[in-house]
Structures are given as structure tokens and as C-alpha cells.
mmCIF file of C-alpha atoms and ligand atoms in Angstrom:
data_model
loop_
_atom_site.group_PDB
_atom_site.id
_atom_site.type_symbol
_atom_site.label_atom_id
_atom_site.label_comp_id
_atom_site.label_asym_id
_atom_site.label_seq_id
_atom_site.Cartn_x
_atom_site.Cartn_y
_atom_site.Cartn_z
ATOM 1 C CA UNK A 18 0.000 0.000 0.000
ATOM 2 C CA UNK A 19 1.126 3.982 -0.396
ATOM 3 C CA UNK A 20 0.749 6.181 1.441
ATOM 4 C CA UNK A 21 0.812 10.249 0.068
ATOM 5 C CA UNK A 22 2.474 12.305 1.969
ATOM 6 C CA UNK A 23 3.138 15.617 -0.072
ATOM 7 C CA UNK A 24 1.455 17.126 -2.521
ATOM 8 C CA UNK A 25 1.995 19.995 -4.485
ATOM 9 C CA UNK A 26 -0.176 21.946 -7.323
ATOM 10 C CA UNK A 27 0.278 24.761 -10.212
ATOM 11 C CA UNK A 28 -2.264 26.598 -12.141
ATOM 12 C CA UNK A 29 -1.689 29.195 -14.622
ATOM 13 C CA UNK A 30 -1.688 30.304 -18.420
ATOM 14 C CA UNK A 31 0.647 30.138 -21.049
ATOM 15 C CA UNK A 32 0.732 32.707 -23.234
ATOM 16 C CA UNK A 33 2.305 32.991 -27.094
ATOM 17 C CA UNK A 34 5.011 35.641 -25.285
ATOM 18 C CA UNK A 35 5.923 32.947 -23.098
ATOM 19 C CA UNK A 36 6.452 30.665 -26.205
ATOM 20 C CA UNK A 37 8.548 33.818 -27.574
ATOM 21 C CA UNK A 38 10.730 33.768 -24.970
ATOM 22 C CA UNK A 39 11.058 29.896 -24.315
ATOM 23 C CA UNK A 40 9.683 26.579 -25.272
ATOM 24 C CA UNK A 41 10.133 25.476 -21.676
ATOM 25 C CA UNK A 42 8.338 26.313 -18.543
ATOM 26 C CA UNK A 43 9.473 25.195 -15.582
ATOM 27 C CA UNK A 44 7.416 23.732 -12.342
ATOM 28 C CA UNK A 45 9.917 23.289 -9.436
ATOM 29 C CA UNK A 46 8.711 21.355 -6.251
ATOM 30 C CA UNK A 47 10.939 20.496 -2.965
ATOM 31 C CA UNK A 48 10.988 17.136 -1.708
ATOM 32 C CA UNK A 49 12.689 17.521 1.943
ATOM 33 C CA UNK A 50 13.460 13.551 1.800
ATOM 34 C CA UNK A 51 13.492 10.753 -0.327
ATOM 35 C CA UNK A 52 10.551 9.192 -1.249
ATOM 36 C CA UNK A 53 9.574 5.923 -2.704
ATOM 37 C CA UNK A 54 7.181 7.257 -5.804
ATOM 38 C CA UNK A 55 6.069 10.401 -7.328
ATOM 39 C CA UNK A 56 3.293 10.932 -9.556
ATOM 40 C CA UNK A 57 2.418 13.962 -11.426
ATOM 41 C CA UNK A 58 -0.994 14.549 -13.536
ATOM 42 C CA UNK A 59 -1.709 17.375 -15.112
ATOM 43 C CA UNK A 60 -4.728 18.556 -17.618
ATOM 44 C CA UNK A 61 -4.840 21.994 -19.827
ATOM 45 C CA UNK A 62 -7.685 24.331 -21.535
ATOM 46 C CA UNK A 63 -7.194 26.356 -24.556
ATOM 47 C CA UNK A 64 -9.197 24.577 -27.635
ATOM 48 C CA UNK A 65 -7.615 22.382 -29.717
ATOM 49 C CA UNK A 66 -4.777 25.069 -30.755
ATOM 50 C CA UNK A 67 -3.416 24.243 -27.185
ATOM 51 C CA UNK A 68 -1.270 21.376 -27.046
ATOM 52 C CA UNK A 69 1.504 21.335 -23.673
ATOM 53 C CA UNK A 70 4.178 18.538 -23.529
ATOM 54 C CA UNK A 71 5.035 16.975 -19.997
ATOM 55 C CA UNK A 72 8.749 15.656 -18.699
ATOM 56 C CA UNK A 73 10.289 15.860 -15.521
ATOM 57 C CA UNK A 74 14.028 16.573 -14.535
ATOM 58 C CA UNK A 75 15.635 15.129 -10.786
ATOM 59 C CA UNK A 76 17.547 16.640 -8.073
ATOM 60 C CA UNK A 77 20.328 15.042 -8.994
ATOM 61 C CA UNK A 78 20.052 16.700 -12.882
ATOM 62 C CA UNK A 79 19.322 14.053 -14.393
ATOM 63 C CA UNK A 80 16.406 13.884 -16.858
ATOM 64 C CA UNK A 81 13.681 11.060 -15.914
ATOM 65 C CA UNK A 82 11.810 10.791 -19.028
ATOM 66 C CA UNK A 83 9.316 12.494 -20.965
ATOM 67 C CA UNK A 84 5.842 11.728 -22.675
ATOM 68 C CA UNK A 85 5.111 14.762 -24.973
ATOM 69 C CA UNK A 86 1.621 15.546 -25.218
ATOM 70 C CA UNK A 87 0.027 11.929 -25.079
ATOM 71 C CA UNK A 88 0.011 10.409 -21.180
ATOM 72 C CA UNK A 89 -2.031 12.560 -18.634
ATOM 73 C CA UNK A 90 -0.034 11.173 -15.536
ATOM 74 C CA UNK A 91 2.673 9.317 -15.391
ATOM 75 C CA UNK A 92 4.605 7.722 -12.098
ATOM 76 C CA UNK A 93 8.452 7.130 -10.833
ATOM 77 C CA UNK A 94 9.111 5.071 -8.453
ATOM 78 C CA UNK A 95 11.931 2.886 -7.037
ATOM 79 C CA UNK A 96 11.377 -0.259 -8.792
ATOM 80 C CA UNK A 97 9.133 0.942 -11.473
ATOM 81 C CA UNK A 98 8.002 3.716 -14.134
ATOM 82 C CA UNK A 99 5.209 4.458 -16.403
ATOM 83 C CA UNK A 100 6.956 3.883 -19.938
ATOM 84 C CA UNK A 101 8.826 6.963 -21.174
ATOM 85 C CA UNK A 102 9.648 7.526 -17.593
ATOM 86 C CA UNK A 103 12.918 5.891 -15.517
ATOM 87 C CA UNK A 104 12.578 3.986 -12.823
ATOM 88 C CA UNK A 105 15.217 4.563 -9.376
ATOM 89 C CA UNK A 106 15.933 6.612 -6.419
ATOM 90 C CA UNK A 107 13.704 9.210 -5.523
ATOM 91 C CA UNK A 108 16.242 11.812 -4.162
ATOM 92 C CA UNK A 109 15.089 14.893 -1.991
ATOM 93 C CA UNK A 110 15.843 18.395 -3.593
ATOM 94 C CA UNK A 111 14.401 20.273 -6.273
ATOM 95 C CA UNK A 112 11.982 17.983 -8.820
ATOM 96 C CA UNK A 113 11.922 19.912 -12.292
ATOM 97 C CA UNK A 114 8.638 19.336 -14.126
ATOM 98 C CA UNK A 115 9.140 20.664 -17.212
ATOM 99 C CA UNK A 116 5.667 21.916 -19.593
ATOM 100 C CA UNK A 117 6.656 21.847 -23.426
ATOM 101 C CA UNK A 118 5.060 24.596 -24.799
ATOM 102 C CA UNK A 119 4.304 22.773 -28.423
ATOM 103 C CA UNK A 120 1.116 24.640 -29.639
ATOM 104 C CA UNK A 121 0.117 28.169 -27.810
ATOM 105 C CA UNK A 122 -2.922 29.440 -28.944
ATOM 106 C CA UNK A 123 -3.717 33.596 -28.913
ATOM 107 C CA UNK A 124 -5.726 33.360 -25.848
ATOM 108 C CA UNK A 125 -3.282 31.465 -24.204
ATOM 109 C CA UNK A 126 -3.331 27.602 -22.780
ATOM 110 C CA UNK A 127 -4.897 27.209 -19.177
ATOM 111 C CA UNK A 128 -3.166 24.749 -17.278
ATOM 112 C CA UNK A 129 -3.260 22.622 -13.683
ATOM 113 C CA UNK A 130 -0.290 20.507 -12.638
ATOM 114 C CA UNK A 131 -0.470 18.163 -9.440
ATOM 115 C CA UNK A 132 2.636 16.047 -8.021
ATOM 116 C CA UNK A 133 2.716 14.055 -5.114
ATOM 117 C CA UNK A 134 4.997 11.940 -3.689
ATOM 118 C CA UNK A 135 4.413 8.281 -2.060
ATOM 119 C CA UNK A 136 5.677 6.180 0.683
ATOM 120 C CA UNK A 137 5.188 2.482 0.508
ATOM 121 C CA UNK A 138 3.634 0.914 3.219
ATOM 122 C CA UNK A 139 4.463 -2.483 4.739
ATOM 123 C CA UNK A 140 3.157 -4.198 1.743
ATOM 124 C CA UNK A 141 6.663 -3.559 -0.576
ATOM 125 C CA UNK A 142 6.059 -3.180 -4.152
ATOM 126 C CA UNK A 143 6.961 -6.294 -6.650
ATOM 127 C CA UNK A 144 6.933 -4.022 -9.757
ATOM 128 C CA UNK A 145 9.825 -4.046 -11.521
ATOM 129 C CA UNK A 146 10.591 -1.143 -14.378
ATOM 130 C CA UNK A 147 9.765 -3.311 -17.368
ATOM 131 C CA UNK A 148 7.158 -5.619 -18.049
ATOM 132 C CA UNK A 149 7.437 -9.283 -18.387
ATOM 133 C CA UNK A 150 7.511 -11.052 -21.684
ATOM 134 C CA UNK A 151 7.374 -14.181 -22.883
ATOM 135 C CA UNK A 152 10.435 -15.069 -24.336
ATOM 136 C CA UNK A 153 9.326 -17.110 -27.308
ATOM 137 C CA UNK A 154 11.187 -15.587 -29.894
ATOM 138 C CA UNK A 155 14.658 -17.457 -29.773
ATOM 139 C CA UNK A 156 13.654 -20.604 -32.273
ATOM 140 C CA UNK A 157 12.233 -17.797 -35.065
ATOM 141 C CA UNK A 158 16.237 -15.931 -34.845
ATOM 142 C CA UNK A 159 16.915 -15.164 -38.468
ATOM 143 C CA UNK A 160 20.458 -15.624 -39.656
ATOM 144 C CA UNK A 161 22.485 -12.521 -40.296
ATOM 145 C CA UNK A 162 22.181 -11.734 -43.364
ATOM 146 C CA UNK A 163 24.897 -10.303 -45.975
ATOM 147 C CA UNK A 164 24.410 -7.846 -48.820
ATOM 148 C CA UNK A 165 21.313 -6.285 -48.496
ATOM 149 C CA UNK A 166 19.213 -6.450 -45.429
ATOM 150 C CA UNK A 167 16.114 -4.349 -44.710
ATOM 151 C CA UNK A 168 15.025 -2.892 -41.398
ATOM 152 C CA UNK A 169 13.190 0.437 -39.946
ATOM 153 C CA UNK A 170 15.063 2.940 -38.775
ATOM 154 C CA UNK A 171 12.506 5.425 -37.031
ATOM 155 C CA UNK A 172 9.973 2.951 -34.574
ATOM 156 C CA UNK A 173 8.248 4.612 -31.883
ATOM 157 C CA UNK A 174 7.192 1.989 -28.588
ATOM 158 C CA UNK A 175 5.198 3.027 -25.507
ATOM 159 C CA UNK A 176 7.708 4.675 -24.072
ATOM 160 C CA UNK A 177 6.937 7.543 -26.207
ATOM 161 C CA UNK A 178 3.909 8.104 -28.643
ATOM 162 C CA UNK A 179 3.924 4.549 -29.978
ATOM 163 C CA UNK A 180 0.880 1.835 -29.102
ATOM 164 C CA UNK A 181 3.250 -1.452 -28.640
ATOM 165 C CA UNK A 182 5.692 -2.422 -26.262
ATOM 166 C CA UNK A 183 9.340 -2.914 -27.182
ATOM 167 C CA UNK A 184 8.504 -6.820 -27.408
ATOM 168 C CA UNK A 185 5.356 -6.843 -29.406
ATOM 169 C CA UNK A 186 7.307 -4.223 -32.133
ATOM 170 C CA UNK A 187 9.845 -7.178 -32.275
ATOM 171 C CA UNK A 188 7.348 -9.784 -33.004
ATOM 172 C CA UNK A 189 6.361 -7.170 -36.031
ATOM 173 C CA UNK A 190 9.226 -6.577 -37.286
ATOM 174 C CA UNK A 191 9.864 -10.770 -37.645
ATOM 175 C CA UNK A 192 6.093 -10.894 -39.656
ATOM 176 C CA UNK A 193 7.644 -8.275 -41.955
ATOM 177 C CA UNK A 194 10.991 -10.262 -42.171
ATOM 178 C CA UNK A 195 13.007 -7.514 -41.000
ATOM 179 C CA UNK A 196 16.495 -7.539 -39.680
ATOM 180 C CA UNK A 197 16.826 -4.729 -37.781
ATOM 181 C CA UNK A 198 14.616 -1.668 -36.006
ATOM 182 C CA UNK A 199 15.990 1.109 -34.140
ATOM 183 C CA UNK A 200 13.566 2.197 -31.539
ATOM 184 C CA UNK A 201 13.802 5.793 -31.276
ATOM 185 C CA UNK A 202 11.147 7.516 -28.847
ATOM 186 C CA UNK A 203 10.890 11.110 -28.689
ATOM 187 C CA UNK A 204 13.221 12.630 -26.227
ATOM 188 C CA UNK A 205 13.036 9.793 -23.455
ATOM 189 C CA UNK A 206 16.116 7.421 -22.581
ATOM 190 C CA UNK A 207 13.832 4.961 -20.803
ATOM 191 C CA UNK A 208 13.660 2.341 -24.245
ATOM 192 C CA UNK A 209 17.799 2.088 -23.721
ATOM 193 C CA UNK A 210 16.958 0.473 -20.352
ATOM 194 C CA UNK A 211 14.785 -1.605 -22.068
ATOM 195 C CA UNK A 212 16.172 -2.389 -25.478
ATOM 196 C CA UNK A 213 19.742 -2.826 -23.816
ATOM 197 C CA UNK A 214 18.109 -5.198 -21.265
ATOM 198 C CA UNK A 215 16.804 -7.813 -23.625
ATOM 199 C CA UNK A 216 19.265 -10.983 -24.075
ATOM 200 C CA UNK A 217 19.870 -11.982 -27.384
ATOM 201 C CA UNK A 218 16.559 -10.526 -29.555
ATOM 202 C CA UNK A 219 15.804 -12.227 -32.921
ATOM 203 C CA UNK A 220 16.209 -9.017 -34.788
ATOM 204 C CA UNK A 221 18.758 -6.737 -34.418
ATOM 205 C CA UNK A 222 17.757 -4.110 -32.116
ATOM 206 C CA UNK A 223 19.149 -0.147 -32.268
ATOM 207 C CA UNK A 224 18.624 1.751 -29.045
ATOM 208 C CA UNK A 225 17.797 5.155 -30.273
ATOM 209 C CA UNK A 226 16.228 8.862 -29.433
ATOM 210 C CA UNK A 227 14.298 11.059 -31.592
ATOM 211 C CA UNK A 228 15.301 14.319 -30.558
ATOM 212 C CA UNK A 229 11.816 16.275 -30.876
ATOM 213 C CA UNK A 230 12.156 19.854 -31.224
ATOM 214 C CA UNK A 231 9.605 22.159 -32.066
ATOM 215 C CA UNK A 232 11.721 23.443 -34.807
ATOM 216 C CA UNK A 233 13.385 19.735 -36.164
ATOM 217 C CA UNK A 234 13.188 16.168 -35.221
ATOM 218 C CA UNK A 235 16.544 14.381 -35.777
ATOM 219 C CA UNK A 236 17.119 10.578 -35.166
ATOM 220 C CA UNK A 237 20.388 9.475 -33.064
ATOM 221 C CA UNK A 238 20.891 6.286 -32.967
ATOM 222 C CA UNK A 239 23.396 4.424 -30.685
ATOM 223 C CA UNK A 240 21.845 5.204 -26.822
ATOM 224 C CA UNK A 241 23.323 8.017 -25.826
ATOM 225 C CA UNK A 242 20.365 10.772 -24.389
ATOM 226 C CA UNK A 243 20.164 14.536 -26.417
ATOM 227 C CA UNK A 244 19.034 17.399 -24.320
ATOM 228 C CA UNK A 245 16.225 18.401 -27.063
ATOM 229 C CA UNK A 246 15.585 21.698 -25.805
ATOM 230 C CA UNK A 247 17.134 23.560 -28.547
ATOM 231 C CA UNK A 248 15.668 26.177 -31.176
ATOM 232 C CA UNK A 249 18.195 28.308 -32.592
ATOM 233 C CA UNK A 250 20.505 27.355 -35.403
ATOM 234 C CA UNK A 251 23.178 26.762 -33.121
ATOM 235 C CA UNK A 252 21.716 24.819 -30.728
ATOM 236 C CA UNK A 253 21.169 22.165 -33.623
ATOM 237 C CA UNK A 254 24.821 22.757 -34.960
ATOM 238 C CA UNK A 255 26.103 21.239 -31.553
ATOM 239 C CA UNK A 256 23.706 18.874 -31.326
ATOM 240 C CA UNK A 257 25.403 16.812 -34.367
ATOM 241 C CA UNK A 258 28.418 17.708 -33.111
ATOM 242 C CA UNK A 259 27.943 16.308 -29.922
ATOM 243 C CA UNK A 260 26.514 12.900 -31.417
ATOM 244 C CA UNK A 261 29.718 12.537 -33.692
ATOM 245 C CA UNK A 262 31.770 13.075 -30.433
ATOM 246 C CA UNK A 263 30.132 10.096 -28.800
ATOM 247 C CA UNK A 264 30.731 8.093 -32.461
ATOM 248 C CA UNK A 265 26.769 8.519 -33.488
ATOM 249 C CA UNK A 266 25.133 8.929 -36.623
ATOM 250 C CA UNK A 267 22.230 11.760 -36.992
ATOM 251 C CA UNK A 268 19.230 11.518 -39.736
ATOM 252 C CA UNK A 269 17.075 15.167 -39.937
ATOM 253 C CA UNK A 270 13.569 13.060 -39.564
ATOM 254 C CA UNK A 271 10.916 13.672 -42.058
ATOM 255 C CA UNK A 272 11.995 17.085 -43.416
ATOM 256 C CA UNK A 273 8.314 18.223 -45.543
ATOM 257 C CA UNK A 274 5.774 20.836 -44.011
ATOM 258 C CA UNK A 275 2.461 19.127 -42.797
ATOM 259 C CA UNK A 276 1.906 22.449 -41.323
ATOM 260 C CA UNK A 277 -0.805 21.676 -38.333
ATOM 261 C CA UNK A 278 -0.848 17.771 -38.831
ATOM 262 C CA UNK A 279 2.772 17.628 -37.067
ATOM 263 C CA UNK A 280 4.363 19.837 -34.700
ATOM 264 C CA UNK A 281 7.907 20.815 -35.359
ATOM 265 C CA UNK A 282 7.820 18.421 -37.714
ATOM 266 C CA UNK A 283 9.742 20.168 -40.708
ATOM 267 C CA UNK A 284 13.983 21.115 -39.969
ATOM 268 C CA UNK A 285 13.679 24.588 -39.946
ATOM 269 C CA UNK A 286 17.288 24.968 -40.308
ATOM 270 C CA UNK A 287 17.438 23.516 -43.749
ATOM 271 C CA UNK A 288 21.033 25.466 -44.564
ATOM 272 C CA UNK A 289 22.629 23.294 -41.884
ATOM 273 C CA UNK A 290 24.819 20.545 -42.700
ATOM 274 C CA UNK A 291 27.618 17.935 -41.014
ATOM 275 C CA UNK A 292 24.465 15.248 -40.272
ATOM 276 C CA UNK A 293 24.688 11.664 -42.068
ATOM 277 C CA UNK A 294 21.515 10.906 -43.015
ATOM 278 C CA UNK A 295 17.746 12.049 -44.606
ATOM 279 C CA UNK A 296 14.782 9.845 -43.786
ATOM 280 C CA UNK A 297 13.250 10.315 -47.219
ATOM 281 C CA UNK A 298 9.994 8.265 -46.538
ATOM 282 C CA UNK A 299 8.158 8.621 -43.476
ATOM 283 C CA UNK A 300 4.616 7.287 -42.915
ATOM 284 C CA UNK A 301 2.283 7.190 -46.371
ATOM 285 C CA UNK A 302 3.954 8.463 -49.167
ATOM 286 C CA UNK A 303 1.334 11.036 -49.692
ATOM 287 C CA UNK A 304 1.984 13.016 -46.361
ATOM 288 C CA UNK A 305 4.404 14.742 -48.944
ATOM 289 C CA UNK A 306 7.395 12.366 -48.877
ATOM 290 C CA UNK A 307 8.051 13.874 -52.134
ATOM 291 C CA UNK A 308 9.267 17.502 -50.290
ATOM 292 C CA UNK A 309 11.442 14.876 -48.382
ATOM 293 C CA UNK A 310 13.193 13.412 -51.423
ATOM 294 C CA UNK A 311 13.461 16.463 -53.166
ATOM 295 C CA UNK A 312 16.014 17.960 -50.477
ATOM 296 C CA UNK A 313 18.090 14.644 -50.139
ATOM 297 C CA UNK A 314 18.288 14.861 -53.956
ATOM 298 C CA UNK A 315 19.662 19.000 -53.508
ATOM 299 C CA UNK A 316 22.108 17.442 -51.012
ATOM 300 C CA UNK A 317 23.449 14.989 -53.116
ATOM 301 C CA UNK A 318 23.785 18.005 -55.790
ATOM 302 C CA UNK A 319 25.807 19.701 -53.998
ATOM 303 C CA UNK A 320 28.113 17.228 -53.762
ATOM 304 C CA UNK A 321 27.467 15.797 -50.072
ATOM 305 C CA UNK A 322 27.555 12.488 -49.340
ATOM 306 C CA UNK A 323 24.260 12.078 -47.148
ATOM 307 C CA UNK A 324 22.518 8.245 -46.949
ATOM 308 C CA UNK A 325 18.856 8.239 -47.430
HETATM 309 ZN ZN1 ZN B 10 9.236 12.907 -35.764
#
């Protein structure tokens, strides 16, 4: 059983000068001593023009995971996290919830944010941070292939906007005969845990992060965690520097203006260069894969050497 034994709330409005002057609000609460759990929720009013991203940030700095726009609560505790989120310590100090300010409409975005934080009772908690599987995959291994061997490169799970866990996306990817998928959630470093955690998986499987900015996506693949709170040309210069530091590859994700459909969607810094890679087909071709392809082709024109 928990117990809660602090609570803490925030209420207010975002406005578009907000947005102007960062994509980031920040929520700080004090925990005076470690706790076992801490669960936030938090709801928002502003029409369908308002859309506010949730994450959270530790004591300790580090960055505990992040669910965008599409989980309404999520929980940390010890021995177990709601996906997208890390499990471990609960330290005392100064908890970080950070609002994403994706879509601010003229009238602003009402919002309400509650935390609490939980002690476990006598009863101790048997969760663990990642589900069980069944482990039925080993007989179906396919053999590594040589010459040309097919994949996905850009698969969201649970831990971010996708509907499958980690395991069921493998069981997909063997239906489609692939050999490989990188799972690459938006901003969250939970899915390492995960996809470094499973022995021996029947495909080949790429920790990865989609880092989602509201001006850019960009795939990393490898497991290392971006800080994605970046919007100025600069700010996405380093980024690729920083991955090539730590020996990873960068793709700009799906660069083609859906406008409204998708949020930050489209690179806005389209005169930047030094990444590796172009994902040139994202979703149906008719979400304007074509813009995609067009740009990869300008690349190649100019004489870079950039893999679709
Ligand atoms: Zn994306």
C-alpha cells in the first residue's frame, strides 16, 4: 500500500510571449526527503490550438523521461516507471517538471499541474521497471544476413507516442521479415533500459532517441540521451556535433511541411549541414514524402555524401 504524503499543485496560463521567450516552462517542487514514488498529472484548456508537452528533470540533474503531449499522468518510483519515464531513487531536492510549450494558442493555454509523492507501506512493491515477456522468440532468430538487409530505422514503442511495447514491435518486425529496427522515442532514454536489457533478440535491435524539437526532429541512434531543448541554429549545430563526439550517426527526420498535422515536424534549419543521413519516406507516401526526397536529392547536388 502507499501512502501520500506531499502534494503539491500549479495553475496558470501560457501565453504565445511565453512561447517567444522559451519553449520550456518550468514547475519546481521540494521534496525535503526521499521518497519511494512520485506521480504527477496534469490537464490543460485552450481549444484544440493548445497542445503542452510533460517531462520531468531530478535533483540530482538528471532527466527522468518524458511523454510529450500523449500520457495525462505518469509515475516514478523505485522499482518501477510508467513507460517513457525511468525507474530509481527518488532523491530529496528540487523535482523539475518541465511543460513543453508545443502549440500556444492567442488566448493562451490554461493549465493545472499536481505532483505528489508516495511512501510504501508495509506491503513492498513487486513491480519491476519493465514488463514481463514471454520469451518465445529465440527458435524464429533469423540468420544474419549479408548484402542487403532491410530494417526500420525510425519505430516509436510506448515509451513515447507509440501503441506497442518494445517486445510486441519485435514480433512485427519478424512478420515483416526484417532484420533490424531502431527504436527511437521522442526525447526519453527509458527504451535504452529496455532495449539494452533484452538478451539476445531475434532481430537486431538499435537503441535510439528522436530528438523532438519544435523546430526539427533528428534521429540518433546508438543510446546516448540529447538534451532536445534547442531552437536556434546553433543549438542544432552542436547537437550533431555532440553525437559525432560520442561516435553517433544523426538523420534530420521527415523534413516536408504538414503544417498543423505535425508539430515541429519540418527542420527549420534547412542550410545546416555535417548530419549523415535524410529519412526520405516517413509514414504514407502522400503526407508529402516527395518535399522529403526532393532535399536529399539538392544534397546529393551539392556534392554531399548524405545516406537516405
Ligand atoms: Zn518525428
Amino acid at each position: 500500500m502507499r501512502k501520500e504524503v506531499l502534494r503539491w499543485e500549479f495553475q496558470g496560463v501560457l501565453t504565445p510571449r511565453d512561447k517567444d521567450e522559451d519553449d520550456y516552462k518550468y514547475l519546481t517542487f521540494n521534496l525535503p526527503q526521499a521518497c519511494d514514488a512520485i506521480e504527477v498529472s496534469y490537464e490543460y484548456q485552450g481549444g484544440p490550438k493548445c497542445v503542452l508537452d510533460i517531462g520531468i528533470i531530478d535533483p540530482k540533474g538528471l532527466f527522468r523521461g518524458w511523454s510529450g503531449s500523449n500520457k495525462p499522468k505518469f509515475t516514478i518510483s523505485v522499482e518501477a516507471a510508467t513507460p517513457g519515464y525511468v525507474a530509481g531513487e527518488i532523491p530529496p531536492g528540487a523535482w523539475s517538471i518541465i511543460l513543453g510549450l508545443a502549440k500556444i494558442p492567442p488566448d493562451g493555454c490554461k493549465y493545472r499541474v499536481l505532483a505528489s509523492a508516495f511512501r510504501l507501506g508495509e506491503a513492498v512493491s513487486t513491480g519491476h521497471g519493465f514488463e514481463e515477456h514471454s520469451l518465445k522468440w529465440p527458435k524464429r532468430k533469423q540468420a544474419l544476413a549479408s548484402g542487403w538487409i532491410k530494417g526500420d530505422l525510425h519505430v516509436h514503442s510506448h515509451h513515447s507516442d507509440g501503441k506497442q511495447s518494445i517486445p510486441e514491435l519485435v514480433d512485427m518486425a519478424l512478420e515483416q521479415n526484417l532484420n533490424y529496427i531502431a527504436i527511437t522515442d521522442h526525447n526519453t532514454r527509458s527504451q535504452f533500459y529496455e532495449v539494452l536489457g533484452i538478451k539476445d533478440p531475434p532481430v537486431l535491435l538499435i537503441p535510439g532517441v528522436e530528438v523532438t524539437t519544435y523546430r526539427g526532429h533528428l534521429n540518433i541512434w546508438g543510446g546516448d540521451w540529447f538534451d532536445f531543448r534547442r531552437r536556434r541554429r546553433e543549438d542544432f549545430v552542436s547537437l550533431i556535433n555532440e553525437a559525432h563526439s560520442r561516435g553517433l550517426l544523426v538523420s534530420v527526420d521527415h523534413p516536408r511541411d504538414l503544417g498543423e498535422l505535425c508539430i515541429g515536424c519540418d527542420f527549420q534549419f534547412k542550410e545546416v549541414r555535417g548530419f549523415d543521413a535524410v529519412e526520405v519516406w516517413n509514414g504514407p507516401w502522400f503526407l508529402k514524402n516527395w518535399e522529403s526526397l526532393a532535399w536529399w536529392h539538392s544534397l546529393l547536388s551539392e556534392g554531399l555524401k548524405v545516406t537516405a
